[in-house]
Short mmCIF file of C-alpha atoms in Angstrom, two decimals:
data_model
loop_
_atom_site.label_atom_id
_atom_site.label_comp_id
_atom_site.label_asym_id
_atom_site.label_seq_id
_atom_site.Cartn_x
_atom_site.Cartn_y
_atom_site.Cartn_z
CA MET T 1 -27.34 19.49 13.03
CA LYS T 2 -30.36 20.60 14.55
CA GLN T 3 -30.20 17.53 17.01
CA TRP T 4 -26.73 18.56 17.72
CA VAL T 5 -27.70 21.90 18.96
CA GLU T 6 -30.58 20.64 20.89
CA ASP T 7 -28.37 18.02 22.80
CA ALA T 8 -25.88 20.72 23.48
CA GLN T 9 -28.50 22.82 25.00
CA ARG T 10 -29.10 19.84 27.78
CA GLY T 11 -25.12 20.24 28.25
CA GLU T 12 -24.09 17.14 26.26
CA ARG T 13 -20.30 17.65 25.91
CA GLY T 14 -20.36 15.16 22.71
CA ALA T 15 -22.85 17.39 20.91
CA GLN T 16 -20.87 20.54 21.96
CA ALA T 17 -17.69 19.03 20.50
CA ARG T 18 -19.40 18.01 17.14
CA LEU T 19 -20.61 21.36 16.82
CA VAL T 20 -17.09 22.86 17.44
CA LYS T 21 -15.55 20.39 14.97
CA HIS T 22 -18.37 21.17 12.34
CA TYR T 23 -18.34 25.16 12.57
CA THR T 24 -14.76 25.70 13.33
CA ALA T 25 -13.47 26.16 9.71
CA MET T 26 -16.60 28.36 8.90
CA ALA T 27 -16.08 30.47 11.80
CA LEU T 28 -12.51 30.85 11.15
CA ALA T 29 -13.15 31.94 7.49
CA VAL T 30 -15.63 34.62 8.76
CA ALA T 31 -13.00 35.83 11.51
CA TYR T 32 -10.12 36.00 9.15
CA ASP T 33 -11.90 37.81 6.71
CA LYS T 34 -12.73 40.41 9.55
CA LEU T 35 -9.47 40.28 11.28
CA ARG T 36 -7.03 39.54 8.39
CA ASP T 37 -4.67 37.64 11.10
CA ILE T 38 -5.06 33.78 11.52
CA HIS T 39 -3.81 33.84 15.26
CA LEU T 40 -6.54 36.31 16.16
CA ALA T 41 -9.02 34.61 14.05
CA GLU T 42 -8.39 31.46 15.99
CA ASP T 43 -8.52 33.28 19.57
CA ALA T 44 -11.85 35.11 18.39
CA VAL T 45 -13.41 31.79 17.22
CA GLN T 46 -12.51 30.14 20.73
CA GLU T 47 -14.14 33.06 22.43
CA SER T 48 -17.09 32.89 20.26
CA PHE T 49 -17.69 29.06 21.25
CA VAL T 50 -17.33 30.10 24.62
CA GLU T 51 -19.88 32.87 24.55
CA ALA T 52 -22.42 30.69 22.34
CA PHE T 53 -22.24 27.86 24.77
CA LEU T 54 -23.24 30.08 27.81
CA GLN T 55 -25.76 31.86 25.68
CA LEU T 56 -27.23 28.62 23.98
CA ASP T 57 -30.25 28.15 25.99
CA LYS T 58 -31.42 31.66 25.03
CA LEU T 59 -31.73 30.30 21.41
CA SER T 60 -35.31 29.23 21.11
CA ASP T 61 -35.02 27.89 17.51
CA ALA T 62 -32.20 25.25 17.22
CA ALA T 63 -32.24 25.40 13.28
CA ARG T 64 -31.16 29.03 13.65
CA PHE T 65 -28.01 28.23 15.21
CA PRO T 66 -25.65 28.68 12.07
CA GLY T 67 -26.82 32.57 11.45
CA TRP T 68 -26.88 33.22 15.35
CA PHE T 69 -23.33 31.91 15.78
CA LYS T 70 -21.96 33.69 12.83
CA VAL T 71 -23.40 37.03 14.62
CA ILE T 72 -21.48 36.28 17.72
CA VAL T 73 -18.22 35.56 15.74
CA GLU T 74 -18.75 38.74 14.00
CA ARG T 75 -19.42 40.60 17.28
CA GLN T 76 -16.07 39.07 18.86
CA CYS T 77 -14.13 39.98 15.94
CA TYR T 78 -15.23 43.79 16.39
CA ARG T 79 -14.37 43.44 19.94
CA VAL T 80 -10.69 42.23 19.02
CA LEU T 81 -10.45 45.09 16.52
CA ARG T 82 -11.46 47.78 19.04
CA ARG T 83 -8.89 46.70 21.74
CA LYS T 84 -5.86 45.67 19.66
CA SER T 85 -3.88 46.89 16.55
CA PHE T 86 -2.00 44.36 14.82
CA VAL T 87 0.32 43.47 11.81
CA THR T 88 -1.54 41.41 9.34
CA VAL T 89 -0.19 37.99 8.28
CA PRO T 90 -1.49 36.55 5.10
CA ILE T 91 -3.14 32.97 5.70
CA HIS T 92 -1.09 31.22 3.01
CA GLU T 93 2.08 32.12 5.02
CA THR T 94 1.02 30.52 7.84
CA GLU T 95 0.56 27.18 6.07
CA PRO T 96 3.26 24.43 6.26
CA PRO T 97 5.36 24.20 2.93
CA PRO T 98 4.62 21.06 0.75
CA SER T 99 6.66 18.07 1.32
CA GLU T 100 9.79 18.52 -0.34
CA ARG T 101 11.12 14.80 -0.46
CA SER T 102 8.88 13.95 -3.58
CA ARG T 103 9.12 17.05 -5.65
CA ASP T 104 12.11 19.19 -7.04
CA VAL T 105 12.76 22.72 -5.85
CA GLU T 106 11.22 24.29 -9.05
CA SER T 107 7.97 22.61 -8.82
CA ILE T 108 7.56 23.55 -5.02
CA VAL T 109 8.28 27.22 -5.79
CA GLU T 110 5.69 27.11 -8.60
CA GLN T 111 3.02 25.35 -6.60
CA ARG T 112 3.62 27.65 -3.53
CA GLU T 113 3.48 30.96 -6.10
CA LEU T 114 0.32 29.66 -7.35
CA ILE T 115 -1.15 29.31 -3.68
CA ARG T 116 -0.22 32.72 -3.01
CA HIS T 117 -1.75 34.18 -5.97
CA LEU T 118 -4.94 32.26 -5.59
CA HIS T 119 -5.16 33.46 -1.80
CA ARG T 120 -4.38 37.13 -2.88
CA THR T 121 -7.05 37.03 -5.89
CA VAL T 122 -9.88 35.62 -3.67
CA ALA T 123 -9.04 38.31 -1.07
CA ASP T 124 -9.63 40.95 -3.84
CA LEU T 125 -12.94 39.72 -4.58
CA PRO T 126 -16.13 41.73 -3.00
CA ALA T 127 -16.64 40.61 0.51
CA SER T 128 -20.03 38.53 -0.51
CA MET T 129 -18.14 36.61 -3.13
CA ARG T 130 -15.00 36.19 -1.11
CA MET T 131 -17.12 34.67 1.62
CA ALA T 132 -18.90 32.40 -0.54
CA VAL T 133 -15.78 31.12 -2.21
CA GLN T 134 -13.91 30.52 1.16
CA LEU T 135 -16.46 28.84 2.59
CA TYR T 136 -17.51 26.57 -0.34
CA TYR T 137 -14.37 25.68 -1.81
CA PHE T 138 -11.99 26.49 0.79
CA GLN T 139 -13.83 24.81 3.60
CA GLY T 140 -16.11 22.34 1.90
CA TYR T 141 -19.41 23.32 3.48
CA HIS T 142 -22.80 22.36 1.67
CA LEU T 143 -24.44 25.09 -0.04
CA SER T 144 -27.59 24.79 2.32
CA GLU T 145 -25.36 25.33 5.34
CA ILE T 146 -23.53 28.28 3.98
CA ALA T 147 -26.88 29.94 3.04
CA ASP T 148 -28.21 29.57 6.62
CA TYR T 149 -24.85 30.78 8.03
CA LEU T 150 -24.71 33.85 5.88
CA ASP T 151 -28.66 34.43 6.01
CA VAL T 152 -29.11 34.19 2.25
CA SER T 153 -31.20 31.93 0.25
CA VAL T 154 -29.45 29.14 -1.72
CA SER T 155 -30.09 30.74 -5.25
CA ALA T 156 -28.56 33.77 -4.09
CA LEU T 157 -25.28 31.91 -2.88
CA LYS T 158 -25.07 30.01 -6.25
CA LYS T 159 -25.28 33.52 -8.05
CA ARG T 160 -22.39 34.75 -5.84
CA LEU T 161 -20.44 31.65 -6.59
CA TYR T 162 -21.02 31.94 -10.32
CA ASP T 163 -20.19 35.32 -10.22
CA ALA T 164 -17.16 34.66 -8.46
CA ARG T 165 -16.06 31.81 -10.70
CA ARG T 166 -16.32 33.96 -13.78
CA LYS T 167 -14.34 36.77 -12.22
CA LEU T 168 -11.62 34.26 -11.06
CA LYS T 169 -11.43 32.77 -14.22
CA SER T 170 -10.62 35.95 -16.09
CA ILE T 171 -8.03 36.76 -13.65
CA LEU T 172 -6.28 33.33 -13.02
CA HIS T 173 -6.61 32.64 -16.61
CA VAL T 174 -7.36 29.00 -15.83
CA ALA T 175 -10.15 26.98 -17.93
CA ASP T 176 -11.46 25.51 -14.73
CA PHE T 177 -11.18 27.42 -11.53
CA VAL T 178 -12.37 24.56 -9.43
CA SER T 179 -9.73 22.35 -10.58
CA VAL T 180 -7.14 24.70 -9.14
CA PHE T 181 -8.31 23.61 -5.99
CA THR T 182 -8.00 20.00 -6.79
CA ASP T 183 -4.54 20.25 -7.98
CA LEU T 184 -3.16 22.20 -5.00
CA HIS T 185 -5.25 19.90 -2.49
CA GLU T 186 -6.07 23.21 -0.93
CA GLY T 187 -8.08 23.18 2.30
CA GLY T 188 -11.59 21.99 2.19
CA VAL T 189 -13.30 18.79 2.19
CA ARG T 190 -12.12 15.73 -0.04
CA MET T 191 -15.40 14.63 -1.62
CA LEU T 192 -16.52 11.77 -3.93
CA HIS T 193 -19.62 11.58 -5.58
CA ILE T 194 -20.84 8.10 -6.83
CA VAL T 195 -23.47 8.52 -9.64
CA ASN T 196 -25.50 6.18 -11.87
CA GLY T 197 -24.41 6.98 -15.35
CA ASP T 198 -22.15 9.01 -17.71
CA SER T 199 -24.56 11.52 -18.50
CA VAL T 200 -25.13 12.51 -14.85
CA GLY T 201 -21.44 12.45 -14.29
CA ASP T 202 -20.32 14.67 -17.30
CA LYS T 203 -23.00 17.26 -16.27
CA LEU T 204 -21.76 17.22 -12.61
CA ARG T 205 -18.26 17.83 -13.97
CA GLN T 206 -19.48 20.67 -15.91
CA GLY T 207 -21.33 22.29 -12.93
CA ASN T 208 -20.73 23.80 -9.38
CA ILE T 209 -20.18 20.35 -7.77
CA ARG T 210 -16.88 20.10 -5.79
CA GLY T 211 -15.04 16.81 -5.62
CA ASP T 212 -14.30 13.68 -7.63
CA ILE T 213 -16.75 11.66 -9.55
CA LEU T 214 -17.08 8.08 -9.78
CA VAL T 215 -19.62 6.82 -12.39
CA TRP T 216 -20.97 3.23 -11.15
CA ARG T 217 -21.27 1.27 -14.38
CA GLU T 218 -23.41 -1.76 -13.89
CA LEU T 219 -26.75 -3.20 -14.73
CA TYR T 220 -27.75 -5.24 -11.76
CA THR T 221 -31.37 -5.66 -13.25
CA PHE T 222 -29.83 -7.91 -15.96
CA GLY T 223 -27.97 -10.97 -15.93
CA PRO T 224 -26.81 -13.13 -12.93
CA VAL T 225 -26.34 -11.25 -9.51
CA PHE T 226 -25.05 -12.79 -6.06
CA MET T 227 -24.73 -11.74 -2.61
CA GLU T 228 -20.92 -11.17 -3.10
CA MET T 229 -20.32 -9.94 -6.78
CA ASP T 230 -16.59 -9.44 -6.53
CA THR T 231 -15.37 -12.88 -6.45
CA ASP T 232 -13.50 -14.07 -9.12
CA GLU T 233 -15.85 -16.97 -9.97
CA HIS T 234 -19.10 -14.85 -9.74
CA LEU T 235 -17.42 -12.16 -11.94
CA ARG T 236 -16.41 -14.47 -14.50
CA GLU T 237 -19.90 -16.16 -14.82
CA ARG T 238 -21.55 -12.54 -14.99
CA ALA T 239 -18.96 -11.31 -17.63
CA ALA T 240 -19.61 -14.36 -19.88
CA TYR T 241 -23.49 -13.77 -19.66
CA LEU T 242 -23.21 -10.06 -20.46
CA GLU T 243 -20.82 -10.67 -23.53
CA ARG T 244 -23.16 -13.78 -24.82
CA THR T 245 -26.63 -11.62 -24.38
CA LEU T 246 -25.44 -7.82 -24.67
CA GLY T 247 -22.07 -8.07 -26.51
CA ILE T 248 -20.10 -6.46 -23.48
CA PRO T 249 -16.47 -7.72 -23.80
CA GLN T 250 -15.57 -9.84 -21.07
CA THR T 251 -12.12 -8.29 -20.43
CA GLU T 252 -13.51 -4.86 -20.68
CA PHE T 253 -16.42 -5.60 -18.09
CA ILE T 254 -14.03 -7.32 -15.60
CA ALA T 255 -11.39 -4.64 -15.78
CA ASN T 256 -14.24 -1.92 -14.95
CA CYS T 257 -15.58 -4.01 -12.24
CA ASN T 258 -12.13 -4.54 -10.58
CA ALA T 259 -11.39 -0.52 -10.91
CA GLN T 260 -14.74 0.29 -9.35
CA GLU T 261 -14.49 -2.23 -6.47
CA SER T 262 -10.71 -1.00 -5.80
CA LYS T 263 -12.15 2.75 -5.54
CA LEU T 264 -14.84 1.52 -3.13
CA ARG T 265 -12.27 -0.28 -0.82
CA ASN T 266 -10.15 3.03 -0.50
CA LEU T 267 -13.05 5.57 0.48
CA LYS T 268 -11.13 6.68 3.55
CA ALA T 269 -9.24 8.97 1.34
CA TYR T 270 -12.17 11.13 1.34
CA ASP T 271 -14.11 12.97 4.08
CA GLU T 272 -17.51 12.41 2.27
CA VAL T 273 -19.00 10.30 0.06
CA VAL T 274 -22.21 11.35 -1.76
CA LEU T 275 -24.56 8.55 -3.52
CA TRP T 276 -26.56 10.31 -6.41
CA PHE T 277 -29.53 7.73 -7.30
CA GLU T 278 -33.32 7.86 -8.37
CA HIS T 279 -36.42 5.84 -7.46
CA ASP T 280 -36.39 3.12 -10.12
CA LEU T 281 -35.31 -0.27 -9.84
CA TYR T 282 -32.07 0.00 -12.10
CA ASP T 283 -30.96 2.60 -9.34
CA GLN T 284 -32.25 0.90 -6.26
CA THR T 285 -30.42 -2.30 -7.06
CA MET T 286 -27.29 -0.27 -7.54
CA LEU T 287 -27.98 1.58 -4.47
CA SER T 288 -28.63 -1.61 -2.33
CA TYR T 289 -25.51 -3.17 -3.51
CA LEU T 290 -23.20 -0.25 -2.45
CA LEU T 291 -24.71 -0.02 0.67
CA HIS T 292 -24.38 -3.73 1.21
CA LYS T 293 -20.59 -3.16 0.37
CA LEU T 294 -20.30 -0.17 2.59
CA LYS T 295 -21.92 -1.84 5.50
CA GLY T 296 -18.96 -4.11 5.39
CA TYR T 297 -16.11 -1.61 5.10
CA SER T 298 -14.54 0.39 8.07
CA LEU T 299 -14.60 3.92 6.86
CA GLY T 300 -13.16 5.84 9.75
CA ASP T 301 -14.30 9.26 9.76
CA THR T 302 -15.53 9.35 6.15
CA LYS T 303 -19.07 10.55 6.20
CA LEU T 304 -21.62 8.92 3.97
CA SER T 305 -24.57 10.76 2.43
CA LEU T 306 -27.59 10.23 -0.03
CA LEU T 307 -29.39 11.67 -2.62
CA CYS T 308 -32.41 9.97 -3.93
CA ILE T 309 -35.24 11.57 -5.68
CA GLY T 310 -38.37 10.31 -7.46
CA SER T 311 -39.52 13.58 -8.95
CA TYR T 312 -38.34 17.01 -9.91
CA PRO T 313 -40.21 20.35 -10.12
CA GLY T 314 -41.64 20.95 -13.77
CA ILE T 315 -40.97 17.30 -15.10
CA GLU T 316 -44.14 15.53 -15.34
CA LEU T 317 -42.84 12.15 -16.00
CA PHE T 318 -39.56 11.95 -13.89
CA ARG T 319 -37.42 9.31 -15.40
CA GLY T 320 -34.13 9.82 -13.77
CA LEU T 321 -31.06 12.42 -12.84
CA GLY T 322 -30.00 11.99 -16.48
CA GLN T 323 -33.17 14.32 -17.65
CA LEU T 324 -31.91 17.18 -15.63
CA SER T 325 -29.64 20.12 -17.00
CA THR T 326 -26.48 20.99 -15.44
CA GLU T 327 -28.17 23.90 -13.56
CA GLN T 328 -30.84 21.79 -12.42
CA LEU T 329 -28.44 19.13 -10.87
CA GLU T 330 -26.82 21.87 -9.19
CA THR T 331 -29.90 22.92 -7.46
CA LEU T 332 -29.41 19.29 -5.63
CA SER T 333 -26.02 20.16 -4.37
CA GLY T 334 -26.09 19.93 -0.53
CA THR T 335 -29.61 18.51 -0.31
CA TRP T 336 -28.36 14.99 0.32
CA GLN T 337 -29.03 13.29 3.84
CA SER T 338 -26.61 11.52 5.91
CA ILE T 339 -26.46 7.59 5.65
CA GLY T 340 -26.55 5.91 9.05
CA GLN T 341 -26.81 2.34 10.12
CA ASP T 342 -30.49 1.98 9.46
CA GLU T 343 -29.82 2.70 5.79
CA LEU T 344 -26.86 0.44 5.47
CA VAL T 345 -28.49 -2.54 7.13
CA LEU T 346 -31.58 -2.36 5.05
CA GLY T 347 -29.63 -1.78 1.73
CA SER T 348 -27.76 -5.05 2.65
CA ARG T 349 -31.08 -6.83 3.54
CA VAL T 350 -32.38 -5.57 -0.05
CA TRP T 351 -29.62 -6.79 -1.87
CA GLU T 352 -29.70 -10.38 0.00
CA ALA T 353 -33.45 -10.55 -0.88
CA TYR T 354 -32.80 -9.24 -4.54
CA THR T 355 -29.96 -12.08 -5.14
CA SER T 356 -32.16 -14.70 -3.72
CA ASP T 357 -34.26 -17.23 -5.52
CA GLN T 358 -36.58 -18.02 -2.58
CA PRO T 359 -39.90 -16.39 -2.63
CA GLU T 360 -40.10 -16.40 1.32
CA VAL T 361 -37.02 -14.35 1.41
CA HIS T 362 -38.62 -11.72 -0.68
CA GLU T 363 -42.04 -11.92 1.43
CA GLN T 364 -40.11 -11.31 4.61
CA LEU T 365 -38.36 -8.19 3.02
CA LEU T 366 -41.78 -6.66 2.06
CA ALA T 367 -43.34 -7.44 5.49
CA SER T 368 -40.59 -5.59 7.16
CA ASP T 369 -40.05 -1.83 7.65
CA THR T 370 -38.35 -0.40 4.56
CA SER T 371 -38.97 3.31 5.41
CA ALA T 372 -35.22 4.07 5.79
CA LEU T 373 -34.95 3.91 1.82
CA PRO T 374 -38.40 5.20 0.79
CA PHE T 375 -38.19 3.88 -2.89
CA VAL T 376 -37.11 0.41 -2.03
CA ARG T 377 -40.49 -1.04 -1.54
CA GLU T 378 -41.96 0.07 -4.89
CA ALA T 379 -38.98 -0.92 -6.93
CA PHE T 380 -38.83 -4.01 -5.25
CA GLU T 381 -42.37 -4.76 -6.11
CA ALA T 382 -41.61 -4.05 -9.54
CA HIS T 383 -38.77 -6.42 -9.56
CA LEU T 384 -41.09 -9.37 -8.46
CA SER T 385 -43.55 -8.39 -11.30
CA ARG T 386 -40.77 -9.68 -13.68
CA TRP T 387 -41.26 -13.11 -12.22
CA PRO T 388 -43.17 -15.47 -14.52
CA SER T 389 -46.91 -15.08 -13.85
CA ALA T 390 -49.45 -17.97 -13.09
CA HIS T 391 -51.71 -16.41 -15.88
CA ASN T 392 -49.62 -17.33 -18.93
CA GLY T 393 -46.00 -17.69 -17.60
CA LEU T 394 -44.69 -14.46 -18.38
CA GLY T 395 -43.13 -11.55 -16.68
CA ILE T 396 -44.51 -7.79 -16.77
CA ILE T 397 -41.96 -6.84 -19.25
CA GLU T 398 -42.92 -9.45 -21.98
CA GLN T 399 -46.43 -9.04 -20.94
CA THR T 400 -46.35 -5.32 -21.82
CA ILE T 401 -44.56 -5.80 -24.74
CA LEU T 402 -47.27 -8.08 -26.18
CA LYS T 403 -50.03 -5.82 -25.24
CA LYS T 404 -48.29 -2.74 -26.81
CA VAL T 405 -47.90 -4.45 -30.16
CA GLU T 406 -51.61 -5.63 -29.92
CA GLY T 407 -52.51 -2.02 -29.46
CA GLY T 408 -50.56 -0.92 -32.53
CA GLU T 409 -47.15 -0.02 -31.64
CA THR T 410 -45.38 -1.92 -34.12
CA LYS T 411 -42.06 0.27 -34.68
CA PRO T 412 -39.43 -0.82 -32.40
CA HIS T 413 -38.34 2.69 -31.25
CA ALA T 414 -41.81 3.59 -30.55
CA LEU T 415 -42.49 0.45 -28.77
CA PHE T 416 -39.38 1.13 -26.62
CA ARG T 417 -40.54 4.52 -25.61
CA SER T 418 -44.25 3.46 -24.72
CA VAL T 419 -43.21 0.09 -22.82
CA GLY T 420 -40.57 2.36 -20.92
CA ASP T 421 -43.07 4.98 -20.16
CA GLU T 422 -45.66 2.39 -18.52
CA LEU T 423 -42.75 0.54 -16.68
CA HIS T 424 -40.70 3.48 -15.81
CA VAL T 425 -40.35 2.21 -12.40
CA LEU T 426 -37.93 -0.41 -13.68
CA GLY T 427 -35.48 2.06 -15.74
CA MET T 428 -34.98 -0.26 -18.09
CA GLY T 429 -32.49 0.90 -20.83
CA ASP T 430 -32.36 0.09 -24.59
CA LEU T 431 -30.08 -2.80 -24.66
CA GLU T 432 -32.00 -4.82 -21.95
CA PHE T 433 -35.38 -4.01 -23.95
CA TRP T 434 -33.66 -5.18 -27.24
CA TYR T 435 -32.44 -8.37 -25.76
CA TYR T 436 -36.28 -9.09 -24.65
CA LEU T 437 -37.67 -8.26 -28.19
CA SER T 438 -34.98 -10.30 -29.77
CA THR T 439 -35.67 -13.32 -27.59
CA MET T 440 -39.31 -13.00 -27.86
CA ALA T 441 -38.81 -13.32 -31.89
CA ALA T 442 -36.39 -16.25 -31.70
CA GLY T 443 -36.91 -20.11 -31.42
CA SER T 444 -39.15 -22.52 -33.06
CA ASN T 445 -42.16 -20.94 -30.93
CA PRO T 446 -41.67 -17.08 -31.13
CA LEU T 447 -44.25 -14.88 -29.54
CA LEU T 448 -43.48 -11.97 -31.92
CA GLU T 449 -42.72 -11.80 -35.58
CA VAL T 450 -40.43 -9.19 -36.99
CA GLN T 451 -40.47 -7.99 -40.79
CA GLY T 452 -37.17 -6.75 -41.36
CA VAL T 453 -33.96 -6.50 -39.12
CA VAL T 454 -34.64 -7.89 -35.78
CA PRO T 455 -33.34 -5.43 -33.10
CA SER T 456 -30.30 -6.83 -31.44
CA ALA T 457 -28.84 -6.11 -28.02
CA ASN T 458 -25.49 -6.58 -29.29
CA PHE T 459 -24.75 -2.99 -29.81
CA LYS T 460 -21.61 -3.58 -31.79
CA GLN T 461 -23.18 -5.79 -34.38
CA THR T 462 -26.38 -3.89 -35.01
CA SER T 463 -27.03 -0.16 -34.97
CA PRO T 464 -30.72 1.37 -34.04
CA ALA T 465 -30.88 2.84 -37.82
CA ASP T 466 -30.76 -0.81 -39.11
CA PHE T 467 -34.11 -1.87 -37.69
CA ARG T 468 -35.77 1.60 -37.55
CA GLU T 469 -38.07 0.68 -40.27
CA SER T 470 -39.07 -2.94 -39.15
CA VAL T 471 -42.55 -4.09 -38.24
CA ILE T 472 -43.24 -6.07 -35.18
CA LYS T 473 -46.34 -8.33 -35.07
CA LEU T 474 -47.97 -10.73 -32.84
CA THR T 475 -47.69 -14.43 -33.73
CA SER T 476 -50.50 -16.70 -33.05
CA LEU T 477 -48.84 -17.96 -30.10
CA GLY T 478 -48.02 -14.70 -28.90
CA ALA T 479 -51.79 -13.81 -29.32
CA ARG T 480 -52.97 -16.88 -27.30
CA VAL T 481 -50.27 -16.23 -24.45
CA LEU T 482 -51.71 -12.97 -24.02
CA ALA T 483 -55.03 -13.72 -24.05
CA GLY T 484 -54.20 -16.42 -21.24
CA THR T 485 -55.35 -19.32 -23.34
CA ALA T 486 -51.54 -20.67 -23.88
CA ASP T 487 -48.90 -21.04 -21.30
CA ALA T 488 -45.65 -19.49 -22.41
CA ALA T 489 -43.63 -21.77 -19.72
CA GLY T 490 -43.84 -24.91 -21.66
CA LEU T 491 -43.34 -23.32 -25.03
CA TYR T 492 -41.30 -20.09 -25.24
CA ALA T 493 -37.63 -20.52 -25.02
CA VAL T 494 -35.93 -18.07 -22.82
CA GLU T 495 -32.75 -18.04 -20.55
CA LYS T 496 -32.77 -14.98 -18.42
CA TRP T 497 -31.96 -13.83 -14.60
CA VAL T 498 -34.46 -12.06 -12.66
CA GLY T 499 -32.64 -10.85 -9.71
CA GLY T 500 -31.16 -14.12 -8.20
CA LEU T 501 -33.95 -16.22 -9.96
CA HIS T 502 -32.37 -18.05 -13.08
CA LEU T 503 -34.86 -19.04 -15.65
CA VAL T 504 -33.84 -21.58 -18.42
CA ARG T 505 -36.53 -23.57 -20.44
CA GLY T 506 -36.36 -24.36 -24.15
CA SER T 507 -39.13 -25.41 -26.72
#
């Protein structure tokens, strides 16, 4: 936004056009609130843009444009009020009626009455609340943009929206005020939020986040991965492996993948798509896959944005967005950054390297500039640490498990927490961990011995309570492999995928 203003100050018409497109709805909301006449409001906004561009060279700080322009709009409205009296026309009466071809008369009347009631109710709010609701819900601006425009803090703006929702819920008698706008398709920006888990998705639905939520349910850190994941052949191969190792039914998995990919191919239905991810390998593989796919789509005017964090104030060991409360997630709203060609290209390159089994491809990626996606490098290096080491043939996960057991972590759940804390950059879940543990305790040359129920990666067959009291110990082979006096490559049976590298070896 600041760059647009600076370009406009240099007289670039394209930048001026972008500012007009972006701020028109916001200016109209302010002007209509003052003038209560949509036609006069439109005229005032046009005059305000003319004045703003004539005065733009006087704006010393481009970042202050939103608040500066709001003052111009308000000043123009006062001029209109001084020179002309007018008959007010409610804004909803200027809107075209809904299409009557697909709905009966009764539903049309019912919806129009709800629209009128909604506008009347919002119009009766106190001025500060009214403006916050109009700009956020009706026009779809980000919290940070509105805060700049109204010259208030983001926290103060959130308080206004919260108070307005409570007031409107009691007046409108609806369980979810935000759903009224969704159901009526009332103005604003159609948004889609793609998130990394059901926990985050549920919290966003409960909070002050406008738009649809798509939970991307995949586990690219486990099982076979390919450059193109949605071909029938690759989908069936992956589904079969996940059912065999984790007990995920093939039919359910394939149906979910097809539904996700279908949603992704139809993003043109949205004005903005926001990706919510974090720093670990689990999320960075998901993010790189999505960027790879999005790079190949023609999205038209759909804007892509990214929120990706590796820490949060007050949380010492940040593991992910799922740790945050609904209120904490709300503080992130509007802080996302635009996704441009640099992010799309790098994401696709990361996915290409991740799905490759050629070391030179990985080396080329790490030798290149990955700053467009700040967390990629650390996550990708963590991925490579999962490859078999020259020291004893084990990857970092198996190596850490043996080290923790030797150090006294003999209970499955305590072991999972301890390994997860040390290897938090992997973002490893419990099913993936149980698979490693059960594999290390299986075969004719196991690395671990489990006294009691062996932890199972198949959540449909064994519950965590069944192996809560199990005790895990090193076998003699496990102790020798950990010490580096034995090589697991020739003894320890395993079939696993590490990105695009497929390891199959038996004992």
